[in-house]
């Protein structure tokens, strides 16, 4: 099954950097939990200095959103994605088959997209996240977000419980 996902990613133009397989980090009920230590992750496509940029990548759970969970325990945002900041230098990120829950931030409790990030969410669940200001779930600033077969529910913020887009 993992080879099929890998092949689809490559065929779609992505370089998979993370494939999550069953049994890695599963709890006593067999649920694979990424854990709060993986929340507050930043994927940065800008190429500053000697840092390798993250462009055209895919993060995929082989087992799906019910068993692969980023639980941020209200300690931080789930994921920040920074694009190249240059419309002539595109980058894209595919996230497939994850739940992001219990995130907390000023903007985008689950996810923050900035600097012309291009993100696709497929077969995900974004739930129970909180922001003090905008976007309980996903804050989008000068970026593009595509959503397919994804549930966004029970997210709260002062403005835009699910999404807040600007720019």
C-alpha positions as a LaTeX table, in Angstrom:
\begin{tabular}{lrrr}
\hline
Residue & $x$ (\AA) & $y$ (\AA) & $z$ (\AA) \\
\hline
Unk1 & 0.00 & 0.00 & 0.00 \\
Unk2 & 2.85 & 2.42 & 0.81 \\
Unk3 & 4.38 & 1.90 & $-2.64$ \\
Unk4 & 1.06 & 2.94 & $-4.24$ \\
Unk5 & 1.04 & 6.19 & $-2.27$ \\
Unk6 & 4.67 & 6.84 & $-3.10$ \\
Unk7 & 4.07 & 6.24 & $-6.81$ \\
Unk8 & 1.04 & 8.57 & $-6.83$ \\
Unk9 & 3.05 & 11.31 & $-5.14$ \\
Unk10 & 5.87 & 11.06 & $-7.62$ \\
Unk11 & 3.40 & 10.92 & $-10.53$ \\
Unk12 & 1.71 & 14.06 & $-9.16$ \\
Unk13 & 5.05 & 15.89 & $-8.96$ \\
Unk14 & 5.73 & 15.63 & $-5.21$ \\
Unk15 & 8.80 & 14.34 & $-3.39$ \\
Unk16 & 7.42 & 12.37 & $-0.40$ \\
Unk17 & 9.34 & 13.14 & 2.76 \\
Unk18 & 7.19 & 11.36 & 5.26 \\
Unk19 & 5.17 & 8.19 & 4.88 \\
Unk20 & 3.56 & 7.03 & 8.11 \\
Unk21 & 3.05 & 3.27 & 8.31 \\
Unk22 & 0.86 & 1.21 & 10.66 \\
Unk23 & 2.41 & 0.16 & 13.93 \\
Unk24 & 4.86 & 3.03 & 14.26 \\
Unk25 & 4.10 & 4.87 & 17.49 \\
Unk26 & 0.72 & 3.21 & 18.05 \\
Unk27 & $-0.91$ & 3.54 & 21.46 \\
Unk28 & $-2.46$ & 0.67 & 23.46 \\
Unk29 & $-5.60$ & 0.82 & 21.27 \\
Unk30 & $-3.64$ & 0.55 & 18.04 \\
Unk31 & $-4.21$ & 4.24 & 17.19 \\
Unk32 & $-1.15$ & 5.82 & 15.69 \\
Unk33 & $-0.58$ & 9.14 & 17.44 \\
Unk34 & 2.08 & 11.48 & 16.19 \\
Unk35 & 2.17 & 13.24 & 19.55 \\
Unk36 & 2.39 & 16.82 & 20.70 \\
Unk37 & 6.15 & 16.84 & 20.18 \\
Unk38 & 5.50 & 17.00 & 16.42 \\
Unk39 & 3.12 & 19.95 & 16.64 \\
Unk40 & 4.38 & 23.47 & 15.99 \\
Unk41 & 6.20 & 22.15 & 12.92 \\
Unk42 & 7.25 & 24.65 & 10.23 \\
Unk43 & 7.69 & 23.76 & 6.58 \\
Unk44 & 9.63 & 26.59 & 4.94 \\
Unk45 & 10.00 & 26.77 & 1.15 \\
Unk46 & 12.08 & 29.93 & 1.16 \\
Unk47 & 15.72 & 29.40 & 0.35 \\
Unk48 & 17.58 & 31.44 & 2.94 \\
Unk49 & 21.30 & 30.90 & 3.28 \\
Unk50 & 22.48 & 27.30 & 3.41 \\
Unk51 & 19.15 & 25.96 & 4.68 \\
Unk52 & 17.58 & 23.41 & 2.32 \\
Unk53 & 14.18 & 24.62 & 1.20 \\
Unk54 & 11.10 & 22.43 & 1.36 \\
Unk55 & 9.34 & 22.58 & $-2.02$ \\
Unk56 & 6.92 & 20.19 & $-3.69$ \\
Unk57 & 6.69 & 17.69 & $-0.87$ \\
Unk58 & 4.04 & 15.31 & 0.44 \\
Unk59 & 3.31 & 14.19 & 3.97 \\
Unk60 & 1.14 & 11.08 & 3.83 \\
Unk61 & $-0.42$ & 8.71 & 6.32 \\
Unk62 & $-0.80$ & 5.25 & 4.88 \\
Unk63 & $-3.45$ & 4.36 & 7.50 \\
Unk64 & $-5.53$ & 7.56 & 7.31 \\
Unk65 & $-6.93$ & 10.33 & 9.49 \\
Unk66 & $-8.60$ & 8.10 & 12.09 \\
Unk67 & $-5.32$ & 6.53 & 13.10 \\
Unk68 & $-2.70$ & 9.23 & 12.45 \\
Unk69 & $-3.22$ & 12.22 & 14.71 \\
Unk70 & $-1.32$ & 15.39 & 15.46 \\
Unk71 & $-2.66$ & 16.14 & 18.97 \\
Unk72 & $-1.25$ & 19.52 & 20.01 \\
Unk73 & $-2.77$ & 19.40 & 23.52 \\
Unk74 & $-3.59$ & 23.15 & 23.31 \\
Unk75 & 0.17 & 23.87 & 23.57 \\
Unk76 & 0.82 & 25.11 & 20.02 \\
Unk77 & $-0.33$ & 25.29 & 16.42 \\
Unk78 & $-0.17$ & 22.07 & 14.43 \\
Unk79 & 1.69 & 23.26 & 11.35 \\
Unk80 & 3.01 & 26.46 & 9.74 \\
Unk81 & 3.71 & 26.51 & 6.01 \\
Unk82 & 5.78 & 29.30 & 4.49 \\
Unk83 & 5.93 & 29.52 & 0.71 \\
Unk84 & 8.77 & 30.95 & $-1.34$ \\
Unk85 & 7.30 & 34.46 & $-1.24$ \\
Unk86 & 7.92 & 34.62 & $-4.99$ \\
Unk87 & 5.12 & 33.95 & $-7.47$ \\
Unk88 & 7.74 & 32.96 & $-10.07$ \\
Unk89 & 9.19 & 30.27 & $-7.79$ \\
Unk90 & 6.29 & 27.95 & $-6.89$ \\
Unk91 & 6.21 & 25.39 & $-4.14$ \\
Unk92 & 3.52 & 23.00 & $-3.01$ \\
Unk93 & 2.73 & 20.78 & $-0.07$ \\
Unk94 & 0.33 & 17.83 & $-0.03$ \\
Unk95 & $-0.95$ & 16.62 & 3.34 \\
Unk96 & $-3.01$ & 13.44 & 3.11 \\
Unk97 & $-4.69$ & 11.32 & 5.77 \\
Unk98 & $-4.02$ & 13.17 & 9.05 \\
Unk99 & $-6.05$ & 14.61 & 11.89 \\
Unk100 & $-4.83$ & 17.87 & 13.41 \\
Unk101 & $-6.56$ & 18.50 & 16.73 \\
Unk102 & $-6.32$ & 20.62 & 19.88 \\
Unk103 & $-4.07$ & 23.25 & 18.31 \\
Unk104 & $-3.90$ & 26.74 & 19.80 \\
Unk105 & $-2.44$ & 29.99 & 18.46 \\
Unk106 & $-3.27$ & 33.66 & 17.90 \\
Unk107 & $-3.98$ & 32.91 & 14.22 \\
Unk108 & $-4.66$ & 29.48 & 12.75 \\
Unk109 & $-4.96$ & 27.03 & 15.63 \\
Unk110 & $-4.32$ & 24.05 & 13.35 \\
Unk111 & $-2.47$ & 25.60 & 10.39 \\
Unk112 & $-0.92$ & 28.87 & 9.25 \\
Unk113 & $-0.18$ & 29.45 & 5.54 \\
Unk114 & 1.90 & 32.48 & 4.51 \\
Unk115 & 4.24 & 33.81 & 1.81 \\
Unk116 & 2.43 & 32.29 & $-1.18$ \\
Unk117 & 2.28 & 28.79 & 0.24 \\
Unk118 & 0.36 & 26.31 & $-1.91$ \\
Unk119 & $-1.19$ & 23.59 & 0.26 \\
Unk120 & $-3.51$ & 20.71 & $-0.58$ \\
Unk121 & $-5.35$ & 18.88 & 2.20 \\
Unk122 & $-6.76$ & 15.50 & 1.21 \\
Unk123 & $-8.68$ & 13.07 & 3.39 \\
Unk124 & $-7.85$ & 14.98 & 6.61 \\
Unk125 & $-9.74$ & 16.06 & 9.71 \\
Unk126 & $-9.09$ & 19.47 & 11.24 \\
Unk127 & $-10.99$ & 19.63 & 14.52 \\
Unk128 & $-11.16$ & 21.12 & 18.00 \\
Unk129 & $-8.58$ & 23.85 & 17.35 \\
Unk130 & $-8.67$ & 27.36 & 18.83 \\
Unk131 & $-7.27$ & 30.77 & 17.87 \\
Unk132 & $-7.40$ & 33.92 & 19.99 \\
Unk133 & $-7.94$ & 36.13 & 16.93 \\
Unk134 & $-8.45$ & 34.70 & 13.41 \\
Unk135 & $-9.04$ & 31.17 & 12.09 \\
Unk136 & $-9.65$ & 28.52 & 14.67 \\
Unk137 & $-8.60$ & 25.97 & 12.05 \\
Unk138 & $-6.62$ & 27.45 & 9.11 \\
Unk139 & $-5.25$ & 30.96 & 8.59 \\
Unk140 & $-4.40$ & 31.75 & 4.94 \\
Unk141 & $-2.41$ & 34.89 & 4.08 \\
Unk142 & $-1.34$ & 35.51 & 0.47 \\
Unk143 & $-1.47$ & 31.76 & $-0.14$ \\
Unk144 & $-3.54$ & 29.07 & $-1.80$ \\
Unk145 & $-5.40$ & 26.26 & $-0.05$ \\
Unk146 & $-7.11$ & 23.33 & $-1.78$ \\
Unk147 & $-9.32$ & 21.05 & 0.30 \\
Unk148 & $-10.60$ & 17.64 & $-0.80$ \\
Unk149 & $-12.46$ & 15.00 & 1.23 \\
Unk150 & $-11.53$ & 16.84 & 4.45 \\
Unk151 & $-13.64$ & 17.46 & 7.55 \\
Unk152 & $-13.24$ & 20.80 & 9.33 \\
Unk153 & $-15.33$ & 20.94 & 12.51 \\
Unk154 & $-15.54$ & 22.32 & 16.05 \\
Unk155 & $-12.86$ & 24.99 & 15.59 \\
Unk156 & $-13.22$ & 28.35 & 17.34 \\
Unk157 & $-11.82$ & 31.87 & 16.97 \\
Unk158 & $-12.85$ & 35.49 & 17.45 \\
Unk159 & $-13.04$ & 35.80 & 13.63 \\
Unk160 & $-13.47$ & 32.78 & 11.34 \\
Unk161 & $-13.96$ & 29.60 & 13.33 \\
Unk162 & $-12.85$ & 27.39 & 10.45 \\
Unk163 & $-10.99$ & 29.58 & 7.94 \\
Unk164 & $-9.71$ & 33.12 & 7.67 \\
Unk165 & $-8.19$ & 34.26 & 4.38 \\
Unk166 & $-6.53$ & 37.57 & 3.54 \\
Unk167 & $-4.33$ & 38.97 & 0.80 \\
\hline
\end{tabular}
